[in-house]
XYZ file of C-alpha atoms in Angstrom:
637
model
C -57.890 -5.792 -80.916
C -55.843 -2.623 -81.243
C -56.844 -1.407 -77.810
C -58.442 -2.692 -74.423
C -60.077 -1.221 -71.698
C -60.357 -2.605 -68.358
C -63.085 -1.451 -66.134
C -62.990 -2.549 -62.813
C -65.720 -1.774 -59.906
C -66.005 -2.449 -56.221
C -69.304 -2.079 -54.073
C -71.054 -3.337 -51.007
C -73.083 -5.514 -52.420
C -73.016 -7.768 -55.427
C -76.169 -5.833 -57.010
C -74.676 -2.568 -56.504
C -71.605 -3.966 -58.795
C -74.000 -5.404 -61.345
C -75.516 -2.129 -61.105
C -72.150 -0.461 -62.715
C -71.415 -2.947 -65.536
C -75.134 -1.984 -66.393
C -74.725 1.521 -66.661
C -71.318 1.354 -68.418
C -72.737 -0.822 -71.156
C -75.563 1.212 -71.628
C -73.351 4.596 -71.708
C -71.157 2.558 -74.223
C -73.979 1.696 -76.365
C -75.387 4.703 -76.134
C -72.508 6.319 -77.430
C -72.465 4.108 -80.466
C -70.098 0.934 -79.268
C -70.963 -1.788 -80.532
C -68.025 -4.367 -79.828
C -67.656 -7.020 -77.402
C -67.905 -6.043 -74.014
C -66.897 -9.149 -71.670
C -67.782 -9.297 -67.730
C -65.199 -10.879 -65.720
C -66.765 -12.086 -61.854
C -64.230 -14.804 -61.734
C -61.272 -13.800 -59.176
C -59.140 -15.524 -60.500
C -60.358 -14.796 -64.330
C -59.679 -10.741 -63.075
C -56.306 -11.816 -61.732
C -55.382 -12.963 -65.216
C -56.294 -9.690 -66.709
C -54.438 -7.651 -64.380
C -51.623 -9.530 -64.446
C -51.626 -9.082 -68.407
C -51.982 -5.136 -67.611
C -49.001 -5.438 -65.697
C -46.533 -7.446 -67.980
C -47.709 -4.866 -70.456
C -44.200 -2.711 -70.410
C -42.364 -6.322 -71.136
C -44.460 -7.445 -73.694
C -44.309 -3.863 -75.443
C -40.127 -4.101 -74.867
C -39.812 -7.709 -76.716
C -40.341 -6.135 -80.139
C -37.639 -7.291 -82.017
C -35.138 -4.941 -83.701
C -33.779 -1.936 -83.043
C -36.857 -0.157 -83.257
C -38.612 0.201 -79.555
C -41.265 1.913 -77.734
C -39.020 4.011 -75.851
C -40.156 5.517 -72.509
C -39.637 9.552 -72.294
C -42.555 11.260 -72.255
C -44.720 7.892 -70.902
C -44.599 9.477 -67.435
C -46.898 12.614 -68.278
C -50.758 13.245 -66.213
C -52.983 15.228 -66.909
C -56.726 16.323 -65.314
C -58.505 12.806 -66.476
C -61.521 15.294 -68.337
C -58.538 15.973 -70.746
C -57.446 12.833 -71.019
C -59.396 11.953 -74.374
C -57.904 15.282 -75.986
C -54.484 14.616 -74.900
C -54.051 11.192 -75.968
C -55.578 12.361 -80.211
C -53.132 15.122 -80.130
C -49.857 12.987 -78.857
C -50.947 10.499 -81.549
C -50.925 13.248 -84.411
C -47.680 14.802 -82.690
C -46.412 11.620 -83.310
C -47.239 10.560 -86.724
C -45.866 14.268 -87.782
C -42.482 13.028 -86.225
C -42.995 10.329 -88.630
C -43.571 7.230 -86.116
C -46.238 5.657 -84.438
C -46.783 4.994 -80.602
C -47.978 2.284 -78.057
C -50.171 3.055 -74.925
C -51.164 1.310 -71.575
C -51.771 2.081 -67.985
C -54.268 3.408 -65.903
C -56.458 5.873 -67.666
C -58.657 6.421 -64.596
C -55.875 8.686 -63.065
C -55.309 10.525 -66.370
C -51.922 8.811 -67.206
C -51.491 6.644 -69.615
C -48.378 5.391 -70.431
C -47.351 6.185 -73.873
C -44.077 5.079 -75.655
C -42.732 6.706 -79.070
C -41.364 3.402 -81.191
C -37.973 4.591 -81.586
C -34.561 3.547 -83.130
C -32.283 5.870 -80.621
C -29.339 4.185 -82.347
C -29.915 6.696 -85.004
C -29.395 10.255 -85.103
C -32.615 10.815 -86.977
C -34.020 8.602 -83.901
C -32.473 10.838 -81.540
C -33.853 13.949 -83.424
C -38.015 12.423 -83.314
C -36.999 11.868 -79.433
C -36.483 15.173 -79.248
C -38.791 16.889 -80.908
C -41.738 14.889 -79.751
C -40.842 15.808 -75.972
C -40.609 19.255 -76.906
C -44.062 19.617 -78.734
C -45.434 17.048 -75.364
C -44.161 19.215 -73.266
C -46.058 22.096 -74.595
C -49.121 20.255 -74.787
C -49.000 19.380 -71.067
C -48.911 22.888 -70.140
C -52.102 24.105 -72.001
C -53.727 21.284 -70.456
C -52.574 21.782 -66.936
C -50.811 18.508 -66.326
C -47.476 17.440 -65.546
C -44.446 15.544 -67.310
C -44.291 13.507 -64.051
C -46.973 12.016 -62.889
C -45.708 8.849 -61.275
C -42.334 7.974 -61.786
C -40.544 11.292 -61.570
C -38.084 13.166 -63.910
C -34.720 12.053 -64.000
C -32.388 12.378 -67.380
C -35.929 11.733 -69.217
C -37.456 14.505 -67.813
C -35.688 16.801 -65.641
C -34.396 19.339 -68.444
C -38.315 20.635 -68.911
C -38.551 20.996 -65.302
C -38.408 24.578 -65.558
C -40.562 24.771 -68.480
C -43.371 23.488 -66.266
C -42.311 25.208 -62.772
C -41.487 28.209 -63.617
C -38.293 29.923 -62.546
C -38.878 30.939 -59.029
C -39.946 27.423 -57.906
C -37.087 25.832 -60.627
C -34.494 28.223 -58.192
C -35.990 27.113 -54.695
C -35.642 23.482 -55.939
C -31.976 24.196 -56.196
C -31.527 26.265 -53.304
C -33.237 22.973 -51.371
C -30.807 20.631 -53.050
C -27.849 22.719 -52.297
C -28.845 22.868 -48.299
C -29.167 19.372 -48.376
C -26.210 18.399 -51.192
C -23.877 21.357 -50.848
C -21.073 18.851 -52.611
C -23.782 17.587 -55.661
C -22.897 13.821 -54.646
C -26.199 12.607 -54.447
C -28.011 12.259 -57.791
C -25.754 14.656 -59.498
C -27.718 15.808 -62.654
C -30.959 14.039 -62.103
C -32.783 16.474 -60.074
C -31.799 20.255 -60.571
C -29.760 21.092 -63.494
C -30.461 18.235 -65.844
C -29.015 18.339 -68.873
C -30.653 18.212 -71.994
C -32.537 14.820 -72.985
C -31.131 14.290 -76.465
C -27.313 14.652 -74.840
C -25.898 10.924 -76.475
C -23.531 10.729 -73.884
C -26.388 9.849 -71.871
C -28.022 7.385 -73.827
C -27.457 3.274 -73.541
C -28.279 3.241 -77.394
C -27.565 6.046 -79.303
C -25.965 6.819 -82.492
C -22.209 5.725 -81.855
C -23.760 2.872 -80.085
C -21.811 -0.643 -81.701
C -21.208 -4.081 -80.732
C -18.131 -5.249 -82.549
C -17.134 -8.412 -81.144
C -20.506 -9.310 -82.166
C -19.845 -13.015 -83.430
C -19.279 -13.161 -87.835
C -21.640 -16.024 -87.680
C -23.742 -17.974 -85.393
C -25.058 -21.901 -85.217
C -28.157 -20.566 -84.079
C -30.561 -18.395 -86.441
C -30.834 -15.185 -84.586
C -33.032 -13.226 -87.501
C -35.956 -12.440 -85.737
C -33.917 -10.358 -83.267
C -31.334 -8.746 -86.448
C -28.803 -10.824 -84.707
C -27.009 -11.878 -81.977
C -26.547 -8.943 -80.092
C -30.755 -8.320 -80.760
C -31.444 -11.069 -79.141
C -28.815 -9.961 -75.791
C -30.628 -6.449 -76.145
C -34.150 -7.448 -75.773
C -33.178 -7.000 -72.010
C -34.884 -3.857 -70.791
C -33.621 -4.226 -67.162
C -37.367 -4.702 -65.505
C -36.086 -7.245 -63.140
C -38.695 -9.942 -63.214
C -36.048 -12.286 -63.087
C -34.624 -10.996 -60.099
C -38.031 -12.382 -58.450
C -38.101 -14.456 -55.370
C -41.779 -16.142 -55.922
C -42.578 -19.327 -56.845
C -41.633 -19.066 -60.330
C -39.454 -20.384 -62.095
C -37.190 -17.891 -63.287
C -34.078 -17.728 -62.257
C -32.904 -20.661 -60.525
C -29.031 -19.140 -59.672
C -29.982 -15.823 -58.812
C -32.743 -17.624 -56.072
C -30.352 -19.029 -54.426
C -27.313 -16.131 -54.172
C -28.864 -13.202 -54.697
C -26.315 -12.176 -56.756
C -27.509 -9.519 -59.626
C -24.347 -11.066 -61.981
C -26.858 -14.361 -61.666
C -29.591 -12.644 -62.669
C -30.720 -13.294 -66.420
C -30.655 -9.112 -66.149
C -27.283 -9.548 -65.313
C -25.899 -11.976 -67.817
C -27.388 -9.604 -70.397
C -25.931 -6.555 -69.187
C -22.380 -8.652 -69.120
C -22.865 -9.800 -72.795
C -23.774 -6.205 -73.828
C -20.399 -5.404 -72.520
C -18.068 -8.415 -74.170
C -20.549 -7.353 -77.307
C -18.977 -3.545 -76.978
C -15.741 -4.191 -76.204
C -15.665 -3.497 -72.358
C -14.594 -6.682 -71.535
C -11.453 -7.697 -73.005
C -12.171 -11.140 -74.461
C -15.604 -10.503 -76.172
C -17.554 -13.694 -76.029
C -13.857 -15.566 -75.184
C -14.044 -13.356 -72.042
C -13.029 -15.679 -68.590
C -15.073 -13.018 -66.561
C -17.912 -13.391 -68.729
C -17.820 -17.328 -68.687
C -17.728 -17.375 -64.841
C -20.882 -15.391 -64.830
C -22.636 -17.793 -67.560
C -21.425 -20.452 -65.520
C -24.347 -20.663 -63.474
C -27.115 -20.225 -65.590
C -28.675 -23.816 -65.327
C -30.686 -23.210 -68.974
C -34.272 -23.962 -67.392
C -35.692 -22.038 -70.518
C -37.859 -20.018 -67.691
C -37.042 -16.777 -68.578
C -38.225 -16.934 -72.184
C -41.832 -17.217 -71.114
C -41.288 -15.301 -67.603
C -39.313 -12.497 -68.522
C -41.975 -10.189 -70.251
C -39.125 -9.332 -72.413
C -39.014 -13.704 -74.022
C -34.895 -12.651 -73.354
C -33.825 -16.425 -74.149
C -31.020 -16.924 -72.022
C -30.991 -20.411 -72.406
C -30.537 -20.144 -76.463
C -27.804 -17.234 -75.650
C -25.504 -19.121 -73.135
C -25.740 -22.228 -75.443
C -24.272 -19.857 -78.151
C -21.806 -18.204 -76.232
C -20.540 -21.480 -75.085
C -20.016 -22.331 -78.456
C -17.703 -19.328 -79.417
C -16.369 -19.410 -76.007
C -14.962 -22.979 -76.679
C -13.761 -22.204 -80.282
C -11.060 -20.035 -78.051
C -10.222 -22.225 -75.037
C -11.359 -25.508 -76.341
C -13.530 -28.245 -74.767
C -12.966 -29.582 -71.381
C -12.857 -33.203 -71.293
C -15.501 -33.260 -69.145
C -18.144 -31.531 -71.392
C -17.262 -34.005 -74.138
C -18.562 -36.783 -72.236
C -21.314 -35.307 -70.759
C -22.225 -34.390 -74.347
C -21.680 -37.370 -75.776
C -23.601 -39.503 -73.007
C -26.494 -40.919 -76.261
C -22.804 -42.554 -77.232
C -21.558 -43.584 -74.151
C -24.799 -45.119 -72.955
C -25.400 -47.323 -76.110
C -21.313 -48.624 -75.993
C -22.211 -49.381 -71.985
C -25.228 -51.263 -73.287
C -23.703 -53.887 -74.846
C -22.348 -55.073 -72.067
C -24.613 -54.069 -68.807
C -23.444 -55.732 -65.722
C -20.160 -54.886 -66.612
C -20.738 -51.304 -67.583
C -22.652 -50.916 -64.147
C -19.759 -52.468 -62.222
C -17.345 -50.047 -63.427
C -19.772 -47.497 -62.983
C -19.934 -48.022 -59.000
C -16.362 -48.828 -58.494
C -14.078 -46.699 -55.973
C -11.758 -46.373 -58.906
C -14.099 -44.557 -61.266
C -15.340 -42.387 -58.588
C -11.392 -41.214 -58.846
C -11.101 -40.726 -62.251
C -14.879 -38.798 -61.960
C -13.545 -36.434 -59.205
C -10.147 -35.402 -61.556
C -12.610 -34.672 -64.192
C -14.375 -33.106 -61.827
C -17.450 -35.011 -61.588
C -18.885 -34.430 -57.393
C -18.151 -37.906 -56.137
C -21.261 -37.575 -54.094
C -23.447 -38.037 -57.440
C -23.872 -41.204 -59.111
C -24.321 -41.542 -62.551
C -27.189 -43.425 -63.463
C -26.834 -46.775 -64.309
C -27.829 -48.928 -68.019
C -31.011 -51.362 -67.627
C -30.267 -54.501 -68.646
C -32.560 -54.389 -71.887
C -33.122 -51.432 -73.892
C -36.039 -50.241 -75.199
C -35.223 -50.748 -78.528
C -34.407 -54.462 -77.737
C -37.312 -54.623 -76.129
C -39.405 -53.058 -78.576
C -38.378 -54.830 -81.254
C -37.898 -58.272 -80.053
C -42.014 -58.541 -78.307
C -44.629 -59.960 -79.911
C -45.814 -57.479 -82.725
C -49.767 -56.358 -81.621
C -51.777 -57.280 -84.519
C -53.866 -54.450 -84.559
C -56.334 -52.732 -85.484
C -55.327 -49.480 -85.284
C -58.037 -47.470 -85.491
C -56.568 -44.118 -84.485
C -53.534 -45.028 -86.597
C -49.996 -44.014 -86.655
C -47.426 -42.386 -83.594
C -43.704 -42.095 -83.703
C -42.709 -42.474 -80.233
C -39.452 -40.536 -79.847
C -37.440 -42.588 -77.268
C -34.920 -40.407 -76.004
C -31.472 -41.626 -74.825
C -32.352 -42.136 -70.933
C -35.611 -44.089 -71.906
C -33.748 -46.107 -73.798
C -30.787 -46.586 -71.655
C -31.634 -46.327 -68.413
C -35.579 -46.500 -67.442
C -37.351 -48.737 -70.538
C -39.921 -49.025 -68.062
C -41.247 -45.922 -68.955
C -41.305 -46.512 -72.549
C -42.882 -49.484 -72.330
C -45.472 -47.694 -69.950
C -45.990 -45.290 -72.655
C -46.474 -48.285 -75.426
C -48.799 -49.569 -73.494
C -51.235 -46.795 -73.248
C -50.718 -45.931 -77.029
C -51.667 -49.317 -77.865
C -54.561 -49.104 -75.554
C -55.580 -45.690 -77.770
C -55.671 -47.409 -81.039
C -52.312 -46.101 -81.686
C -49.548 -48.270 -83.726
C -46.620 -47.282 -82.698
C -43.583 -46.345 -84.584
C -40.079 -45.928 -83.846
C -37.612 -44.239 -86.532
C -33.877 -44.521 -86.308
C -33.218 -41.978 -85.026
C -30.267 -40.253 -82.854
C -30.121 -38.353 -79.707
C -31.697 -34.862 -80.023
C -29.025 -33.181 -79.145
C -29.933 -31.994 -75.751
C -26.390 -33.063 -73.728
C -24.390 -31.355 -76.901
C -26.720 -28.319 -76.870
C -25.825 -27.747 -73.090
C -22.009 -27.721 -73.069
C -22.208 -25.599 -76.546
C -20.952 -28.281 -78.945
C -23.377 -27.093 -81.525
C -21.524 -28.311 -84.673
C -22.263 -31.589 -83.396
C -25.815 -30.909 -82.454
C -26.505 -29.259 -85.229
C -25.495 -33.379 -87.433
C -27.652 -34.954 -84.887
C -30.858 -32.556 -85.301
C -30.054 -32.944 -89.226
C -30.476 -36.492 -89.324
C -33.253 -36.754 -86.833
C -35.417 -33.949 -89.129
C -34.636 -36.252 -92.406
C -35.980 -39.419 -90.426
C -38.659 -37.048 -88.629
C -40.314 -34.801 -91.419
C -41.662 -37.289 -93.490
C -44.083 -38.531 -90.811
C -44.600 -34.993 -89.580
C -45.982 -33.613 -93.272
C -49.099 -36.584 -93.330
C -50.137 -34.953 -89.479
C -48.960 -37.976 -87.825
C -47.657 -36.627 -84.026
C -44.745 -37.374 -82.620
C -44.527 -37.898 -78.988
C -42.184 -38.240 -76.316
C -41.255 -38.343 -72.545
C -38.665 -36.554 -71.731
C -39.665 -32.829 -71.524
C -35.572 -31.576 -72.195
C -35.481 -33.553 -75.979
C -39.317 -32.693 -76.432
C -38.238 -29.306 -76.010
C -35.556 -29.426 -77.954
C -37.332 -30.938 -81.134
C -39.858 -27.568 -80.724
C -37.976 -25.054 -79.360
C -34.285 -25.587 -80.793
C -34.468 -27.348 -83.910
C -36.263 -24.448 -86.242
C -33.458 -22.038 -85.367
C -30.498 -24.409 -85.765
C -31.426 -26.202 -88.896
C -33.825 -23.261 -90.232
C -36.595 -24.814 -93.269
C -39.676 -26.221 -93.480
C -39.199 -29.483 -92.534
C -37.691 -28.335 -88.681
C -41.080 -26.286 -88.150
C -42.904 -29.181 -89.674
C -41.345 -31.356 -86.506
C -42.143 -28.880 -84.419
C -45.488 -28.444 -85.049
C -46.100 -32.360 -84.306
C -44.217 -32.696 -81.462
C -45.251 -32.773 -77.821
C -45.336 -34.600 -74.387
C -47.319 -37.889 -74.334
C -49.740 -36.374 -71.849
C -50.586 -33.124 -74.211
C -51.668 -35.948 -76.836
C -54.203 -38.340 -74.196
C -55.794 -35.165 -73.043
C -56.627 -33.330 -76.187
C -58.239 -36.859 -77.176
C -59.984 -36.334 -73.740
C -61.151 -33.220 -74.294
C -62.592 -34.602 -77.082
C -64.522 -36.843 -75.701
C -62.374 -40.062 -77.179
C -60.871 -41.243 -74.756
C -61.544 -45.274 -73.669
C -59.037 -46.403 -71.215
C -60.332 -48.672 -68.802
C -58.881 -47.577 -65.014
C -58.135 -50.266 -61.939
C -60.723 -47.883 -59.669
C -58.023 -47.676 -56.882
C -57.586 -44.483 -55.254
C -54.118 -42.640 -55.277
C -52.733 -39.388 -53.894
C -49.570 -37.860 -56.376
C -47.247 -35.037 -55.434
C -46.370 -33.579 -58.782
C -43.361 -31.802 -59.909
C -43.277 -30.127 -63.325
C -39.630 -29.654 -65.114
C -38.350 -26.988 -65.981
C -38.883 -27.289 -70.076
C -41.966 -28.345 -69.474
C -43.092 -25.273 -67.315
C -41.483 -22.649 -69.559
C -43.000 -24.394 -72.905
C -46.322 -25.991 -72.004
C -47.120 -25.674 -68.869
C -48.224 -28.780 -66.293
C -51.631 -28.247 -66.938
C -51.718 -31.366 -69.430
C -49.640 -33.182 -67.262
C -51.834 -32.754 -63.747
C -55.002 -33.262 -66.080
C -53.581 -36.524 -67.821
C -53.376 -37.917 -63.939
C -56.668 -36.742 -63.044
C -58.344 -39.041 -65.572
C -57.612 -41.640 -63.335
C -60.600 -41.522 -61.206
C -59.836 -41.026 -58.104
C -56.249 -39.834 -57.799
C -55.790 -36.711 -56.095
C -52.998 -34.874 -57.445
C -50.924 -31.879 -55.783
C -48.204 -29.997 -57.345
C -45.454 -28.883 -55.648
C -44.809 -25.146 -56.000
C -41.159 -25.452 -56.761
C -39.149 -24.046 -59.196
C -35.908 -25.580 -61.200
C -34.921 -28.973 -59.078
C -31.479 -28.105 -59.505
C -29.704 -30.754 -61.246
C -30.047 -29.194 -64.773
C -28.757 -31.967 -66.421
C -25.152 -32.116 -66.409
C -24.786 -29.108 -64.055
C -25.648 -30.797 -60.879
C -23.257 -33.577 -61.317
C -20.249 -31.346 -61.688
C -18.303 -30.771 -58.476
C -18.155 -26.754 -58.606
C -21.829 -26.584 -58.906
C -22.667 -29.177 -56.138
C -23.430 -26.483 -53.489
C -25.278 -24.757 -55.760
C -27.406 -27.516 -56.610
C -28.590 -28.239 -53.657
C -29.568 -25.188 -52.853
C -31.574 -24.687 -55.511
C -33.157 -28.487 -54.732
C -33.542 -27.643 -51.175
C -35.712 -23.997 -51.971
C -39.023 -25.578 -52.139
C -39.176 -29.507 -53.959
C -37.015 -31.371 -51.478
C -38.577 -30.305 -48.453
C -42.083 -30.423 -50.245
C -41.142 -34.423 -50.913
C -40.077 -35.251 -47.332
C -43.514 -34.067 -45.956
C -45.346 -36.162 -48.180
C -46.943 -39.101 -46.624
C -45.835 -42.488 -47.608
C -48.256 -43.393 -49.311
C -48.124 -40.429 -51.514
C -46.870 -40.860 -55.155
C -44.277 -38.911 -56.057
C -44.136 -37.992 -59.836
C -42.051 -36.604 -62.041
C -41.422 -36.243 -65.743
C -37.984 -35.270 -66.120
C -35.315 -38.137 -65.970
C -33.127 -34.936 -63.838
C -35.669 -34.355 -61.511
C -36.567 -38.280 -60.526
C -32.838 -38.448 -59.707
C -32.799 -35.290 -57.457
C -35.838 -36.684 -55.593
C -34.336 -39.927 -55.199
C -30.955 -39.204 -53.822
C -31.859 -35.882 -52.456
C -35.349 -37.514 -50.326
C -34.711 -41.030 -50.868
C -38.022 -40.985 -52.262
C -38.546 -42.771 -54.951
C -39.799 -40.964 -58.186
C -41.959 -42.294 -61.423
C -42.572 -40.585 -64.755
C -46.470 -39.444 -65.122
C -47.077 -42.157 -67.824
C -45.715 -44.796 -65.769
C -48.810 -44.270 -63.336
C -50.977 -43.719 -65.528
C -50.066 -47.298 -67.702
C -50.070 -48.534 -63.745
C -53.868 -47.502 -63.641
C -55.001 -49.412 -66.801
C -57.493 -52.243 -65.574
């Protein structure tokens, strides 16, 4: 719809609010409405709705582009019988300044929030600015309201003040702020004596605005945002991410408090290196020890209202960053742990000996690897080997084909869980594939070896697509390479065949519950009862949701299952294994999912789909940890 408006009442009595949806509908079709109009009794159905209302500013702010609704006359009242009036002649003020507008807020107290789309780094921007503030301005008066209404005048506003006050009052305001700020420190400019609006030395954005060291190229296709620096500017500085809630977003700044650690803040510092105020650019050492700590939980691109993808822009900035400095040893093999893993395989026992010797704890710690971490160590079978080497089911397969994308640690390190997830395919009707393919790319993506990435994601798309185009899905475990195949690949090998992938791929769970919800599902459960304390990953939070996940478990009849109201677990991957980070870490663990695992009771499972997050609940509770399809395979009769 181009517009919506919520209606909310309050009343004694349930009847009495009845009472007012009544009337309203009837004055609504009285007047000739005849849309939808939706009742809402649910609380938590009207929590949704206001929480929409109030994301609104973000949501308008991620337009791509350079174009924005820009806020400068969005703080004006007036007497709510005008409001009607005031609103049709903005809109024509507007399209005469040759643009269009975008409105929310709270009509009932005769301001709504209107926002100009502007491109301020334009003169002829700058000019529309202008001269739709002036003509606003004018049209407050004659309806007796006020530029001001809620959040006060500022550099926005401030110049009209004595348009609207008059001069008397205009010269006690200044008398006031001189008795109180004889020396103009406080504010200076803001309140009394504001200069004009359209002065560009007071703009972020405005016609000599630039970002030079913006990178020549990019692995990543930034288009949607008209680059690089786009995508850093869809920042509007609203803060969300400086929240302290249970959400997810952001992990780093949770635990310091720092606004550097903020994604707000590692936007504002990229703005800089993108302008030239910090010496390096995107080589910067300043600007690296701020990206530092950005763990990439993918959070803020569905938190922040804004979608700023600080994940996708540290990744990138990595990339260049390393082009400059070059690539620490360490990053190499944490990147290149698909290649590792599979040279450890071929010899197990010794692979895991060397991996719990005092000697390679040495050579971890000079690489800087926290000795108190241990890497996790290779099964003695891989999936693959396993895979390939059982007996073959004979079929049939009535719901036909899956590719089951076994990602590195599945295969490596925990074949258990693939072989959980075989199982319950088969028990579907599925056949199962497997494709040869390669490690998605996740460990490279993180330390910014994107070239590299980029090969891997090539190949896997080739082997990929073909199953993709006949509608066959592609599932997985692992919500970091799941994520990867829908959230990186269409933007670092741009075509068809990417978005084709990434419109088939998804969690195992999102696949046994959408046959659920369709009424075909035919697993045959044990009947024992089970209590599960569920923790979601960070991927899967910012890209799906748990929803599937707690909803896959609850088919089992009888299991209770509680999710734990944490945010990122801390371990990130790679990051929670390095030694500068350690502290960090488990801080970030310790903030709500640790001490949310000790209070369990022991006979409470404890789930988890992320191969990161099993291994912070093991060594951080000594609580053992098992992927959601392992229990569920576990419940089969």
């Amino acid at each position: 719809p181009a517009a919506l408006l919520a209606v909310e009442y309050a009343g004694d009595s349930e009847p009495d609010i009845v009472a007012g949806f009544e009337r309203l509908e009837a004055a609504l079709r009285r007047d000739g409405y005849g849309g939808p109009i939706v009742r809402i009794p649910d609380e938590d159905a009207q929590a949704d709705v206001w929480k929409v209302r109030k994301a609104g500013l973000g949501i308008l702010a991620s337009t791509p582009g350079d174009v924005k609704p820009i806020p400068f006359i969005e703080d004006a009242a007036v007497p709510v019988e005008h409001l009607a009036g005031y609103v049709e002649r903005v809109s024509r003020i507007v399209r005469d300044a040759g643009t269009e507008m975008a409105v929310y807020a709270h009509a009932s107290a005769g301001c709504l929030h209107i926002r100009p789309l502007i491109n301020l780094k334009s003169a002829e921007g700058v000019r529309q600015m202008r001269k739709i503030a002036d003509a606003v301005t004018e049209l407050l008066i004659e309806f007796g309201g006020t530029t001001s209404g809620e959040h006060g005048e500022g550099l926005a506003r401030g110049c009209y003040s004595e348009k609207l006050f008059g001069p008397r009052l205009t010269r006690a305001f200044r008398e006031l702020k001189a008795a109180f700020d004889p020396n103009g420190i406080l504010n200076p400019g803001k309140v009394v004596d504001v200069p004009p609006m359209d002065d560009v030395t007071l703009l972020r954005y405005g016609p000599s605005y630039s970002t030079p060291l913006e990178p020549a190229y990019t692995y990543f296709n930034f288009d949607r945002y008209n680059g690089y620096a786009g995508a850093v500017e869809m920042c509007n500085g609203a803060a969300v991410c400086r929240s302290t809630d249970t959400r997810v977003m952001c992990p780093s700044f949770r635990a310091t408090r720092e606004e550097a650690y903020s994604t707000r803040g590692r936007a504002n510092a990229l703005r800089a290196a993108l302008q030239g105020h910090l010496p390096g650019g995107l080589a910067d050492e300043e600007l690296y020890r701020v990206m530092d700590l950005c763990l990439a939980c993918k959070a803020c691109k569905t938190e922040c209202p804004s979608t700023v993808d600080m994940t996708r822009l540290k990744t990138e900035f990595l990339a260049h960053y390393q082009e400059a400095h070059g690539v620490p040893l360490r990053s190499r093999i944490f990147g290149h742990i698909a290649t590792l893993n599979r040279l450890g395989s071929y010899l197990p026992m010794l692979a895991n000996a060397i991996l719990r010797s005092p000697l390679t704890r040495e050579v971890m710690a000079a690489l800087g690897i926290e000795r108190r971490r241990e890497l996790p160590l290779l099964a003695p079978v891989t999936f693959e080997r396993w895979f390939y080497t059982r007996p073959r089911p004979k079929g049939p397969f009535p719901r036909g084909q899956v590719v089951f994308f076994h990602d590195t640690y599945t295969n490596f390190n925990t074949p258990q869980i693939g072989k959980a997830a075989v199982r319950v395919l088969e028990a579907l009707g599925f056949e199962v594939r497997l494709v040869a393919k390669k490690c998605c790319g996740r460990p490279l993506l993180s330390k910014g070896l994107l070239a590299e990435a980029k090969k891997l994601a090539e190949h896997n798309i080739a082997v990929l697509a073909p199953f993709a185009e006949k509608g066959i899905p592609i599932v997985g475990c692992e919500p970091s390479c799941m994520a990867t195949l829908v959230d990186e690949y269409p933007d670092l090998v741009p075509g068809p065949d990417a978005d084709s992938v990434a419109r088939q791929a998804m969690m195992i769970d999102r696949l046994i519950v959408g046959l659920a919800e369709r009424g075909e599902l035919d697993l045959k459960f044990d009947g024992k009862p089970r209590k599960v304390l569920l923790h979601g990953h960070c991927h899967e939070k910012a890209l799906w949701g748990t929803e599937s996940v707690r909803m896959m478990l609850e088919l089992i009849p009888g299991c209770e299952v509680e999710e734990v109201e944490s945010g990122c677990c801390g371990m990130a991957g790679a990051f929670g294994y390095e030694a500068e980070h350690y502290e960090l870490s488990m801080k970030i663990g310790e903030e709500h999912l640790l001490p949310a695992v000790r209070a369990a009771a022991p006979d409470v499972i404890i789930v988890a789909g992320g191969t990161s997050c099993r291994h912070r609940v093991e060594r951080g509770a000594t609580r053992n940890a098992v992927h959601p399809i392992e229990l569920l395979a576990a419940a089969l009769a």
